[in-house]
Short mmCIF file of C-alpha atoms in Angstrom, two decimals:
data_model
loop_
_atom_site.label_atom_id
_atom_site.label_comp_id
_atom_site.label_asym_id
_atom_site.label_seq_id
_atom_site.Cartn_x
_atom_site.Cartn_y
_atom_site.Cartn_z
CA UNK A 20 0.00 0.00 0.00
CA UNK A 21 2.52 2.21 0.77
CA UNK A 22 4.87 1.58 -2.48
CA UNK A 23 4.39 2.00 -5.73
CA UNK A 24 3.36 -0.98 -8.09
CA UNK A 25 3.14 -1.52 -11.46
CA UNK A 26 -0.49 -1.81 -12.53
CA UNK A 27 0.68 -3.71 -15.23
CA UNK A 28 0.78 -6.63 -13.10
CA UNK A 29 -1.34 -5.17 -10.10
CA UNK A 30 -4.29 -4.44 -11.85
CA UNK A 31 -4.36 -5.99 -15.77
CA UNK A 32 -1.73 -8.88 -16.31
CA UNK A 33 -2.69 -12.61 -16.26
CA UNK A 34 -1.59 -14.33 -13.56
CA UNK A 35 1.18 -16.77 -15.64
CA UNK A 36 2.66 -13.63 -17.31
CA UNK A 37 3.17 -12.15 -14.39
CA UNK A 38 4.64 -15.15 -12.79
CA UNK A 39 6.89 -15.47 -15.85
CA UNK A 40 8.65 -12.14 -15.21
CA UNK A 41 8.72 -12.44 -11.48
CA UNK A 42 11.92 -12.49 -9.06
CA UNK A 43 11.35 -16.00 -7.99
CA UNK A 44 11.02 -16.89 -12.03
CA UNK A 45 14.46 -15.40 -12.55
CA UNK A 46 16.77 -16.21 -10.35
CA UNK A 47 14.93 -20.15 -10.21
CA UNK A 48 15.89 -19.99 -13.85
CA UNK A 49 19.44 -18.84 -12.92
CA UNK A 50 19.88 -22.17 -10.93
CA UNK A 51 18.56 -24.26 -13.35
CA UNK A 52 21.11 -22.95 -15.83
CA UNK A 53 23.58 -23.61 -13.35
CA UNK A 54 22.62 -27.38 -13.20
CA UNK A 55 22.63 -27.76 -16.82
CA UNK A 56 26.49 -25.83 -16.56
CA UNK A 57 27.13 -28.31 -14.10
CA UNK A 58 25.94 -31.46 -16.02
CA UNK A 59 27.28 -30.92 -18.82
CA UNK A 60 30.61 -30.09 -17.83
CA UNK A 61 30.49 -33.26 -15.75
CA UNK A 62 29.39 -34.53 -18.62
CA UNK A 63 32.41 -33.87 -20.46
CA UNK A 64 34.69 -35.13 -17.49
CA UNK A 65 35.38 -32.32 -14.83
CA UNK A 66 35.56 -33.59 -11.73
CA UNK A 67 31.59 -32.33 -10.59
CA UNK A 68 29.75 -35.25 -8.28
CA UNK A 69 27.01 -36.95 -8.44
CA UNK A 70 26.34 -35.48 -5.02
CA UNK A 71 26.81 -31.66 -6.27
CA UNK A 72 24.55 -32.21 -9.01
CA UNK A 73 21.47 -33.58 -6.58
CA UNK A 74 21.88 -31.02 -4.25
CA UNK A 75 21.46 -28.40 -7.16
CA UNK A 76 18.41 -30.06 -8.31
CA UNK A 77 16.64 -30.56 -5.12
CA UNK A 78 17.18 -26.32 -4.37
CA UNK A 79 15.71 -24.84 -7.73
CA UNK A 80 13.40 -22.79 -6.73
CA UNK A 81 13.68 -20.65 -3.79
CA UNK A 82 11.52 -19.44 -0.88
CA UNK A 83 11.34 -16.64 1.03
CA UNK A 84 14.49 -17.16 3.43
CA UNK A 85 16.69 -18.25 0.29
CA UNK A 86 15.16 -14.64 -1.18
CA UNK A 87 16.43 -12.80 2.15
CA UNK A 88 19.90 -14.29 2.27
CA UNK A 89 20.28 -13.25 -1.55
CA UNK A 90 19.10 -9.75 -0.76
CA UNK A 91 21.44 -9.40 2.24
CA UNK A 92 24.31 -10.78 -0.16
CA UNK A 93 23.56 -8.07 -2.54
CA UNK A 94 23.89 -5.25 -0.17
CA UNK A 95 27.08 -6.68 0.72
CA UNK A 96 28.35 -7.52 -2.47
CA UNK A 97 26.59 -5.09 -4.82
CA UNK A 98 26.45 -7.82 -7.34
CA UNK A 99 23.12 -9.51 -7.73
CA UNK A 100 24.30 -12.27 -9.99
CA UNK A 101 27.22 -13.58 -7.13
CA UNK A 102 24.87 -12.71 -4.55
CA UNK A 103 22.98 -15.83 -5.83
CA UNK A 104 26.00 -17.85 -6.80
CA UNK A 105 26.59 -17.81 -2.77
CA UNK A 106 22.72 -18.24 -1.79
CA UNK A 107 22.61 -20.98 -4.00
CA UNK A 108 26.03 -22.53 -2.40
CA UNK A 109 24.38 -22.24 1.36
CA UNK A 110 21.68 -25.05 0.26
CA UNK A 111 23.67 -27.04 -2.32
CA UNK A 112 27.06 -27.05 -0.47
CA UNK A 113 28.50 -30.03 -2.13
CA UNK A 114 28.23 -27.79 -5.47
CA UNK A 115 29.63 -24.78 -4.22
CA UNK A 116 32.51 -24.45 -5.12
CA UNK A 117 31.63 -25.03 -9.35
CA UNK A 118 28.25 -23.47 -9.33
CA UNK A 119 28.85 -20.85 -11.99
CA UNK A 120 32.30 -22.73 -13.35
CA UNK A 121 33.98 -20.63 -16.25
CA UNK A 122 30.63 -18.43 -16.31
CA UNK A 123 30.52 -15.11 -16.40
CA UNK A 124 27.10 -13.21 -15.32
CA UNK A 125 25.81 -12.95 -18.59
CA UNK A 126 25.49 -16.64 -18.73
CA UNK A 127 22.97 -16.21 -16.83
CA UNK A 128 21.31 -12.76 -16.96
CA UNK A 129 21.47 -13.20 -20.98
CA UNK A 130 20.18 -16.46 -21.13
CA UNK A 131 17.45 -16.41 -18.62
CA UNK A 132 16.01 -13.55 -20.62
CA UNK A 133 16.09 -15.60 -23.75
CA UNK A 134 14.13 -17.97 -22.03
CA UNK A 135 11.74 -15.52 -20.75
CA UNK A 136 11.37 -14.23 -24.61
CA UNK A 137 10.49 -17.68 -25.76
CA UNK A 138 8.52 -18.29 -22.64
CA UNK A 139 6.79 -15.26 -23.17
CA UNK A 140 5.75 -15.75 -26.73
CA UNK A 141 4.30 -19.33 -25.91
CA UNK A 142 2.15 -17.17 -23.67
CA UNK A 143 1.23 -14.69 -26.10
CA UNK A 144 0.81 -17.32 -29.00
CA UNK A 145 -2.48 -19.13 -28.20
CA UNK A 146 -3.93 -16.38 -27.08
CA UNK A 147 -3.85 -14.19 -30.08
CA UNK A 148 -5.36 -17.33 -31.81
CA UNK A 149 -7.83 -17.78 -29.33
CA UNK A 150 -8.79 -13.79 -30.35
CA UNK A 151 -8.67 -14.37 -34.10
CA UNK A 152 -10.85 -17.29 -33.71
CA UNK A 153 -13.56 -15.15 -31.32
CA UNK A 154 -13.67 -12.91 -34.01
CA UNK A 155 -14.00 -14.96 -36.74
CA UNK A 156 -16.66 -16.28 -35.88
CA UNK A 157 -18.56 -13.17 -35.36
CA UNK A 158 -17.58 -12.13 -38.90
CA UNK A 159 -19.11 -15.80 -40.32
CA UNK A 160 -22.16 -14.60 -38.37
CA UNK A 161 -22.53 -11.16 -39.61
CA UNK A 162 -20.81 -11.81 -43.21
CA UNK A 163 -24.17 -10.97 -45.03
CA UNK A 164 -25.26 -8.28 -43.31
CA UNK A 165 -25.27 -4.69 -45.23
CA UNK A 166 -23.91 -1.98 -43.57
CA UNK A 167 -22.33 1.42 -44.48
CA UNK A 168 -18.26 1.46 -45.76
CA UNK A 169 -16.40 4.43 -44.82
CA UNK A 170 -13.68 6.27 -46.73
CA UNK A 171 -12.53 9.39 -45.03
CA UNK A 172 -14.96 8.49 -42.53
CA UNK A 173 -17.70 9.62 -44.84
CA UNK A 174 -20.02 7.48 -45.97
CA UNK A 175 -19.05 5.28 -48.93
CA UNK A 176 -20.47 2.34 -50.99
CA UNK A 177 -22.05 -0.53 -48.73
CA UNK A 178 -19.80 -3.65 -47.27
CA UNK A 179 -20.42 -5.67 -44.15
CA UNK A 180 -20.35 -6.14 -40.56
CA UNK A 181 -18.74 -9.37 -41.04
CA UNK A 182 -15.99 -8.17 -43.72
CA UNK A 183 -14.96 -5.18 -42.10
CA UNK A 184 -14.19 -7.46 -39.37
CA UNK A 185 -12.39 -9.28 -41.50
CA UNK A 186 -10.13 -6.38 -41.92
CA UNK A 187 -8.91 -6.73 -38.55
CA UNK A 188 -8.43 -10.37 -38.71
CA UNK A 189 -6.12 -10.37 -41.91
CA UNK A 190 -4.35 -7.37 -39.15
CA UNK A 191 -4.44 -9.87 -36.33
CA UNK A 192 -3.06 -12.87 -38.39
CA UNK A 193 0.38 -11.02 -39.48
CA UNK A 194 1.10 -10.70 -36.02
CA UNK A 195 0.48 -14.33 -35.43
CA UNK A 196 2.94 -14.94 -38.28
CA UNK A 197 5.21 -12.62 -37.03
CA UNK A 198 5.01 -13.63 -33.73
CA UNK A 199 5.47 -17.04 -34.69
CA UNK A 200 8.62 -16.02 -36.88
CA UNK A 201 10.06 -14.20 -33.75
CA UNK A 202 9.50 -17.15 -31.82
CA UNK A 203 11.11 -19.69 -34.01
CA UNK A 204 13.52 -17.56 -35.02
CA UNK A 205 15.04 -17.37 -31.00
CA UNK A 206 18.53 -18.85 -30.15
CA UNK A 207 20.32 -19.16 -26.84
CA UNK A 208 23.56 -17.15 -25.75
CA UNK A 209 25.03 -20.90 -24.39
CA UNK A 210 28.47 -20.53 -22.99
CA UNK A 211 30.59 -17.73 -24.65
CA UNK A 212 32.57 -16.56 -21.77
CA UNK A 213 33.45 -13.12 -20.58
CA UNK A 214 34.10 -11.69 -23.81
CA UNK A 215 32.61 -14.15 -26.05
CA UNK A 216 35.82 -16.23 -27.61
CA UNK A 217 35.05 -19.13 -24.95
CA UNK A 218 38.60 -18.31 -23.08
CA UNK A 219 37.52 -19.74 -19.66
CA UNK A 220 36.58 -22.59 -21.18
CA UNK A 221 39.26 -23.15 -22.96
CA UNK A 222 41.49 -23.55 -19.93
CA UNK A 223 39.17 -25.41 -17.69
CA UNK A 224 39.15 -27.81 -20.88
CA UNK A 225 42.93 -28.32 -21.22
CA UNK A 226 42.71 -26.55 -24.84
CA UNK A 227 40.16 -28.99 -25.65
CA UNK A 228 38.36 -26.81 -29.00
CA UNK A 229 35.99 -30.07 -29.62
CA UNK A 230 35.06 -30.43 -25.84
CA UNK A 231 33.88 -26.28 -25.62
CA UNK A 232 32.26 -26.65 -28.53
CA UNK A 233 30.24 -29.80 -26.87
CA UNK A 234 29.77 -27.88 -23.63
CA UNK A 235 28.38 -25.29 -25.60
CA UNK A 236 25.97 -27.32 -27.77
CA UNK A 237 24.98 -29.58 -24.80
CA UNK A 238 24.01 -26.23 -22.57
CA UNK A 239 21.39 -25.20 -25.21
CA UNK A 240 20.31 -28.36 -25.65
CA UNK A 241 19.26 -28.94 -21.74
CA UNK A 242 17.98 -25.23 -21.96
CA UNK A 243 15.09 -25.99 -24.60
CA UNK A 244 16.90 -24.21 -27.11
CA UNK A 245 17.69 -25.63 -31.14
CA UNK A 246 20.56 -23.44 -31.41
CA UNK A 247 23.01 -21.54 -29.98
CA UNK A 248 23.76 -17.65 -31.21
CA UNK A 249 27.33 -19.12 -33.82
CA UNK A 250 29.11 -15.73 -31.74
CA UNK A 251 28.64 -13.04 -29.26
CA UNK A 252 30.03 -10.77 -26.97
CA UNK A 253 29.81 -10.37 -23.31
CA UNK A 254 25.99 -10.09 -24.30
CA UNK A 255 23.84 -11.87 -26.76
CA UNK A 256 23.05 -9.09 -29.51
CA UNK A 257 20.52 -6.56 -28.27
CA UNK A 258 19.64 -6.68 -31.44
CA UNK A 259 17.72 -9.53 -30.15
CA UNK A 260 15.58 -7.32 -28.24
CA UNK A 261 14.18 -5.29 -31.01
CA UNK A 262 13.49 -8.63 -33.24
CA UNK A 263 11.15 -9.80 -30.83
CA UNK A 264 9.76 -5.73 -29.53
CA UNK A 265 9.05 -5.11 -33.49
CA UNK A 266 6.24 -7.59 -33.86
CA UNK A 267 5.05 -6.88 -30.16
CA UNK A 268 4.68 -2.99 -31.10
CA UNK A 269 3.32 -3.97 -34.65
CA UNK A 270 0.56 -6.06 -32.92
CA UNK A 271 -0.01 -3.27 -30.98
CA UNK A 272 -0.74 -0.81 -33.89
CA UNK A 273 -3.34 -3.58 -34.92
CA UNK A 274 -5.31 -3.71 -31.61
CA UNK A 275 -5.55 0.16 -31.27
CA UNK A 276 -7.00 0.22 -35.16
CA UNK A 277 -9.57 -2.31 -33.77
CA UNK A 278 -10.56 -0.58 -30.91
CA UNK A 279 -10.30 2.76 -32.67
CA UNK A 280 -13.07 1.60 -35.22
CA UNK A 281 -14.99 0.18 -32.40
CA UNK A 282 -15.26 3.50 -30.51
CA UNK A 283 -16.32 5.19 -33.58
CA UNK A 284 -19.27 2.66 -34.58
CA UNK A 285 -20.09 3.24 -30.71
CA UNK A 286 -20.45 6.71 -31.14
CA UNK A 287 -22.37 5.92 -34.21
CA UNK A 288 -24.81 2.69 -32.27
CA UNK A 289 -23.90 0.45 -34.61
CA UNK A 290 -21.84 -1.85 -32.50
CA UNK A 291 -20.53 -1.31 -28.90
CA UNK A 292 -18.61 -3.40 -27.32
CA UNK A 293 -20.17 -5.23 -23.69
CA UNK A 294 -21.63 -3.45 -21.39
CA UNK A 295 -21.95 -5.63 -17.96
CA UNK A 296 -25.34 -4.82 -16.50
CA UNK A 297 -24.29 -2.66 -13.33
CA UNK A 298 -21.39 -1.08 -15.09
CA UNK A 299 -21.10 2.64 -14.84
CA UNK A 300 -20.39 5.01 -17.98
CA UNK A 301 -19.89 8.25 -16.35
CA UNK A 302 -19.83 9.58 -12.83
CA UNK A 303 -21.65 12.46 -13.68
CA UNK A 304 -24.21 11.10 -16.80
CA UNK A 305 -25.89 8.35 -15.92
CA UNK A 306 -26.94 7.16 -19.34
CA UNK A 307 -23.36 7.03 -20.91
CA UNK A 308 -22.20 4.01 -22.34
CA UNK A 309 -18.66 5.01 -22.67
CA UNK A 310 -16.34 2.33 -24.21
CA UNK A 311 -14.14 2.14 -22.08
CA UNK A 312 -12.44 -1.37 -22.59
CA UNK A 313 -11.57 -0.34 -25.81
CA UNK A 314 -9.97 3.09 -24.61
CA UNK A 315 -8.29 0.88 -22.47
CA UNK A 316 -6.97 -1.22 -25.80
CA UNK A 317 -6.06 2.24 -27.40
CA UNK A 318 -4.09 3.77 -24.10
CA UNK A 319 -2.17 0.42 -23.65
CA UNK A 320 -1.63 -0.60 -27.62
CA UNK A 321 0.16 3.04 -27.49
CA UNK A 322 2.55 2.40 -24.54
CA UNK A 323 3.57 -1.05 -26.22
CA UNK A 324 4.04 0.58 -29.59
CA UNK A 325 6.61 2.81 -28.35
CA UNK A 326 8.42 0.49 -25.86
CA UNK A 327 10.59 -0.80 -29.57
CA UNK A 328 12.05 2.25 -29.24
CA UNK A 329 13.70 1.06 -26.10
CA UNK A 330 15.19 -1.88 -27.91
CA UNK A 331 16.59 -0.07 -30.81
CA UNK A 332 18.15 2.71 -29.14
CA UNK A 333 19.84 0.46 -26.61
CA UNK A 334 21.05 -2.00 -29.51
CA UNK A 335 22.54 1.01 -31.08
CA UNK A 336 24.85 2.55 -28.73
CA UNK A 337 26.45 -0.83 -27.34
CA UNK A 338 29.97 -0.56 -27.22
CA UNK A 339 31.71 -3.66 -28.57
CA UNK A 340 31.77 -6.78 -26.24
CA UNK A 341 29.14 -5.01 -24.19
CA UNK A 342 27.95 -2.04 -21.85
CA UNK A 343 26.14 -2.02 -18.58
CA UNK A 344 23.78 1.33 -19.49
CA UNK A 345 21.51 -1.52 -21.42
CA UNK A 346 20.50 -3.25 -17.90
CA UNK A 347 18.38 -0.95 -16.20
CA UNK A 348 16.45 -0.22 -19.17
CA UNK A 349 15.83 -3.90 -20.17
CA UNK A 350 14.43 -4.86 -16.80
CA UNK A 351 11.99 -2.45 -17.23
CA UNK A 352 11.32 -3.04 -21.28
CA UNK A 353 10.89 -6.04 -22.06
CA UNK A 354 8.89 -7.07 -19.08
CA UNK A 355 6.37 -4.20 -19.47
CA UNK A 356 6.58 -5.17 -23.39
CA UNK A 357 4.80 -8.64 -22.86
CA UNK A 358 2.73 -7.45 -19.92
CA UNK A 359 1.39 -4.96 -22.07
CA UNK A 360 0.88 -7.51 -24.76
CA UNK A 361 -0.71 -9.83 -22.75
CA UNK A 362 -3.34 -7.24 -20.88
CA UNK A 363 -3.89 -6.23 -24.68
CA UNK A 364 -5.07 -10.09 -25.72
CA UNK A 365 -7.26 -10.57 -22.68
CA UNK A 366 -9.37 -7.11 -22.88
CA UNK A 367 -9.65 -7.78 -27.19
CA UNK A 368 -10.50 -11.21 -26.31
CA UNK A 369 -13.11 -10.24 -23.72
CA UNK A 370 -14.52 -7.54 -26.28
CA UNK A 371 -14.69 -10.00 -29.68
CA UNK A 372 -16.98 -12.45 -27.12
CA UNK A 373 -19.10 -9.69 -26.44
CA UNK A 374 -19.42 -7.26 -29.59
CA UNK A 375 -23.10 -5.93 -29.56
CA UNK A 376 -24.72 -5.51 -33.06
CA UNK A 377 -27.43 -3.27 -33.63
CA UNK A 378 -29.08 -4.06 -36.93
CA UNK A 379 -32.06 -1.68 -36.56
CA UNK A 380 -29.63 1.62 -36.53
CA UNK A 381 -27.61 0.17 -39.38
CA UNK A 382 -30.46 -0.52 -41.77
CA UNK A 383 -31.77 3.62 -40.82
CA UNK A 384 -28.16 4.84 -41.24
CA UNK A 385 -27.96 2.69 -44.80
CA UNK A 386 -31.47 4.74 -45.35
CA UNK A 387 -30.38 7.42 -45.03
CA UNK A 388 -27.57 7.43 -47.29
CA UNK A 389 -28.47 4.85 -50.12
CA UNK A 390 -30.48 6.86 -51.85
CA UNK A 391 -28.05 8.87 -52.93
CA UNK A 392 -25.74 5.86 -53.82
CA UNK A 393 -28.62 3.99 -56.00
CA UNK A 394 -28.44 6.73 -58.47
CA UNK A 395 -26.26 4.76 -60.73
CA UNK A 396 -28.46 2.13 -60.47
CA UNK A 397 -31.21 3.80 -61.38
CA UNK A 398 -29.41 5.61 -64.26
CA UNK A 399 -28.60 2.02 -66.09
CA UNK A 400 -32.53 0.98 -65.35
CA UNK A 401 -33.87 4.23 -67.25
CA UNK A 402 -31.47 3.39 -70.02
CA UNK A 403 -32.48 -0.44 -70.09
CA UNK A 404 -36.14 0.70 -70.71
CA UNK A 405 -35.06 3.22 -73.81
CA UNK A 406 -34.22 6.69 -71.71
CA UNK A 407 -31.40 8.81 -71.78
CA UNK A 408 -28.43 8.52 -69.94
CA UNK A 409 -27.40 12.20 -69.82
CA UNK A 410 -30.59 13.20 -69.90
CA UNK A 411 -31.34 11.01 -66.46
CA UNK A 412 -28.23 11.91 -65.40
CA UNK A 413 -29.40 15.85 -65.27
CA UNK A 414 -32.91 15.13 -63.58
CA UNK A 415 -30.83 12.36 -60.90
CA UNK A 416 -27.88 15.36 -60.06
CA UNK A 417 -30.82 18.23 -60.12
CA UNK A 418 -33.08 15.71 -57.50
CA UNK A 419 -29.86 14.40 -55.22
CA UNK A 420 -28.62 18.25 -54.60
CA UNK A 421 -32.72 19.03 -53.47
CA UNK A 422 -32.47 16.25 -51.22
CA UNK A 423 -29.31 16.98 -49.76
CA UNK A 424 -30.35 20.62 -49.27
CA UNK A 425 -33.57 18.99 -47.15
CA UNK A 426 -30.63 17.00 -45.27
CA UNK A 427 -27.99 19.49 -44.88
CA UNK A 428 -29.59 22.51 -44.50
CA UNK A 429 -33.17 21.85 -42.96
CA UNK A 430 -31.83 18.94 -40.68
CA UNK A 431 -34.11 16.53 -42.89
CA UNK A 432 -34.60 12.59 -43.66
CA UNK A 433 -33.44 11.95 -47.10
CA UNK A 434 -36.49 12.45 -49.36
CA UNK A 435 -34.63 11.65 -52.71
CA UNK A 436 -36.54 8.59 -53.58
CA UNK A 437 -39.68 10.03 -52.60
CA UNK A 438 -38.78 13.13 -55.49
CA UNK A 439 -37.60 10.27 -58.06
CA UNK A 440 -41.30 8.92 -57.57
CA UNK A 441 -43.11 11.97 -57.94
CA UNK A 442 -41.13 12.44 -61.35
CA UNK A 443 -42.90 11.70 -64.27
CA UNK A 444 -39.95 10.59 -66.12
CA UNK A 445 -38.77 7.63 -63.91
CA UNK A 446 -42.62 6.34 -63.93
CA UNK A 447 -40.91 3.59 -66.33
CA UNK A 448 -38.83 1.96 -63.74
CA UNK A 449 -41.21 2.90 -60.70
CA UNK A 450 -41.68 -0.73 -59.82
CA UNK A 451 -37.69 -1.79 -59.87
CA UNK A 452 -37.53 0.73 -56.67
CA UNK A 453 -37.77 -1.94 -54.24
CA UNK A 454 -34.99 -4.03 -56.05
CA UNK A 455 -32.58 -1.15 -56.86
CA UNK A 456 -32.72 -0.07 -53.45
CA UNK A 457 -32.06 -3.54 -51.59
CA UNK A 458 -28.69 -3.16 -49.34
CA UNK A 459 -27.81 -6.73 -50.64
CA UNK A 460 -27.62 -5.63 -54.03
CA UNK A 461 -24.55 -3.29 -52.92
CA UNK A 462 -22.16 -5.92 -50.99
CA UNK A 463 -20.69 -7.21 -53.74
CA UNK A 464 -18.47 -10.47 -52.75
CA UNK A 465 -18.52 -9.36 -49.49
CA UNK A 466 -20.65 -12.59 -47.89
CA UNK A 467 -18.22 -15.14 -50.01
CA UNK A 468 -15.18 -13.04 -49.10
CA UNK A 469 -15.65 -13.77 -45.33
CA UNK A 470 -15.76 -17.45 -46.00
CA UNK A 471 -13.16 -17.99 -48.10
CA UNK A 472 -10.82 -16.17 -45.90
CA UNK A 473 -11.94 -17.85 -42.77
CA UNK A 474 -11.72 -21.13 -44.80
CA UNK A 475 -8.38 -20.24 -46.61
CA UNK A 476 -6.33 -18.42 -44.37
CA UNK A 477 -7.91 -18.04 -41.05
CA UNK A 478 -8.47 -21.89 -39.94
CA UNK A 479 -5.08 -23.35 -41.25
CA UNK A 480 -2.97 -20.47 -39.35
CA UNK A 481 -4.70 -21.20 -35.78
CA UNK A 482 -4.88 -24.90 -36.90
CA UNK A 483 -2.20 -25.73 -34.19
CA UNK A 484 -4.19 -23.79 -31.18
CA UNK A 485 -7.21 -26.38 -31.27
CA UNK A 486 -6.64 -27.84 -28.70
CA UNK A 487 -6.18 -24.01 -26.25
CA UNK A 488 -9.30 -22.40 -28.51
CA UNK A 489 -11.67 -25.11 -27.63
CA UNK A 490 -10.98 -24.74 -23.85
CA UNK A 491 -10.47 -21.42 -23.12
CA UNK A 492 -12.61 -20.02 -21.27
CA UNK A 493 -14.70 -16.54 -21.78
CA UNK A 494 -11.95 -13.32 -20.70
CA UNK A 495 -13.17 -11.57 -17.80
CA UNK A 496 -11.68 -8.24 -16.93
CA UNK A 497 -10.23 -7.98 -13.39
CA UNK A 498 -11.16 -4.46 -13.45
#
């Protein structure tokens, strides 16, 4: 209460995210890397026993005295990483004296982030395809129903609920791919050394090349990892950083579109997004239904977008093997980066299984302004029963420009049909009205595009996340 707290994981973040980039997460994963150190180097015949080894694996994960001697260690050592190295020592004694053998920190520091990048992304993964599954099937249920476009954000020829939506899908399915990419793409640091050229490893190997290169190789492969980065410095590249931060801030520009276009069809009551029955709008208007989860999408999608910048500043000004002004800022980045990403997939998940449609102020706002866009229509009808075109094309431009006036300027309903049917000259097609003037008429593909997308491109790219869409449960906002 009386310190502060991020509300990124006090208020918003799921409970295994936040667990993920917790203090007990880290420095657990510290000792684990450890062990594997320690195996494989046994492995590869230093003299580490059988004893050592247990006692590191029976002390991975620490509790709250094993936190309290490592803080006390810091203030005396003002080294977090050795501070550890002893803790560790006080409960695996036997191992003490080769826990952290021809290390340096960054084997470690720089490797336990790595995991925490790849751990984080398996997070992320199934969740965006949990959201890009919510909302495809709200476009499949909407696909054929006629409702305004907007270029400019003025009206424009008809679409659909369900394909706009679809707009945002194709959005949400890059990132997917990209995060996928970023995710396959990750390697470990393994064991460089101090400077990267493997020198402490070297000697405790005799000058063995073929057994560092082993140690190396076998590291990773205990870690979970494919590969190893082929060099580094001190550090893994922070270039790293802004691989993974790219397609984080890119899927952030995607959500705030989304919620963007939500907050305007709000203020327009064509769709809202839920609206829990004792929830609140305003303090002060009591009949506000503001949208506020999607504000929320907008505020947050912003603070991830710019959190790459982070990544690529501090990748640019390393200095050769390594510098320590990238430390402080990663330990705030690149947490707060997948935080941020993951409040963003609960709240969009929570508003695709609750998007409100409201057909009857559609179909009036389509009224209003369809009129005006079945001229052309009713142009090529004249024509087909022996008229004019330039001739209809005068009377439809002299009739539209009334109408608007009666819209613009008197605060009217459009009366442009009713003028067309008072005209003696369109009493040829008088009877086609009802057809020209059908929304359906003016969607085009649209109700076929939906399906073949969901069919072509949206099921085989969350193929894999079955098994997590089907039992997911519904997202409920902590706040």
């Amino acid at each position: 209460m009386d310190s502060y707290q991020t509300p990124l994981s006090s208020r918003y973040a799921s409970k295994e995210m936040s667990k993920l980039f917790s203090a007990g997460t880290r420095f657990g994963t510290w000792r684990k890397l450890w062990l594997n150190l320690a195996i494989a180097e046994k492995e590869l015949g230093l003299p580490i026993s059988d004893k050592a080894i247990e006692q590191m694996k029976e002390h991975l994960e620490l509790d709250e005295a094993q936190m309290k001697v490592a803080a006390e260690e810091e203030k005396k050592r003002r080294h977090d990483v050795m501070a550890h190295v002893h803790t560790f020592g006080t409960v695996a004694p036997e191992a003490a004296p080769i826990i952290h053998l021809g290390a340096t920190s960054c084997f470690v520091t720089d490797n336990a982030d790595l995991i925490f990048l790849r751990d984080g992304l398996d997070i992320l993964l199934p969740k965006l395809a949990v959201v890009i599954a919510r909302l495809s099937a709200f476009a499949e249920k909407y696909k054929d129903l006629p409702t305004l476009g907007f270029t400019h954000f003025q009206p424009a020829q008809l679409t659909t609920v369900g394909k706009r939506a679809t707009l945002w899908i194709q959005e949400l399915l890059w990132d997917l791919r990209n995060l996928e990419r970023a995710r396959n793409d990750l390697g470990f640091r393994g064991v460089k050394g101090t400077t990267g050229t493997q020198g402490s490893f070297l000697a405790l190997f005799d000058g063995d090349h073929e057994k560092v290169k082993a140690l190396d190789k076998r590291v990773t492969e205990l870690s979970g990892f494919s590969y190893a980065y082929p060099v580094t410095g001190q550090t893994y590249s922070r270039k790293i950083d802004a691989d993974v931060l790219g397609p984080l801030a890119s899927f952030g520009a995607s959500v705030h579109k989304m919620a963007t276009d939500i907050r305007l069809l709000a203020n327009l009551k064509e769709v809202e997004e839920p609206f829990e029955k004792d929830q609140i709008g305003s303090s002060a208007m009591a009949y506000k239904r503001n949208p506020m989860r999607c504000e929320r999408l907008c505020s947050l999608a912003r603070h991830l977008n710019v959190l790459q910048l982070n990544a690529l500043q501090t990748s640019s000004v390393q200095w050769f093997e390594r510098t320590l002004d990238d430390s402080a800022n990663r330990r705030v980045t690149l947490p707060e980066a997948f935080l941020t990403a993951d409040i963003l997939l609960t709240t969009l998940q929570n508003v695709c299984e609750g998007l409100v449609v409201y057909p009857a102020v559609i179909a009036r706002r389509i009224s209003q302004e369809l009129p005006f866009m079945a001229t052309e229509n009713i142009i090529m009808a004249i024509v087909k029963a022996g008229g004019d075109r330039q001739e209809c094309h005068e009377k439809i431009r002299v009739l539209s420009h009334q109408a608007g006036a009666v819209v613009k300027e008197q605060g009217g309903e459009n009366d442009l049909i009713d003028r067309v049917k008072a005209d003696p000259y369109f009493a040829p097609i008088i009877d086609q009205l009802p057809q020209l003037l059908d929304p359906k008429t003016f969607i085009g593909r649209a109700p076929e595009q939906v399906d073949e997308f969901v069919a072509e491109w949206v099921n085989p790219a969350i193929e894999k996340y079955q098994d997590q869409i089907k039992n997911v449960k519904a997202a409920e906002l902590s706040v």
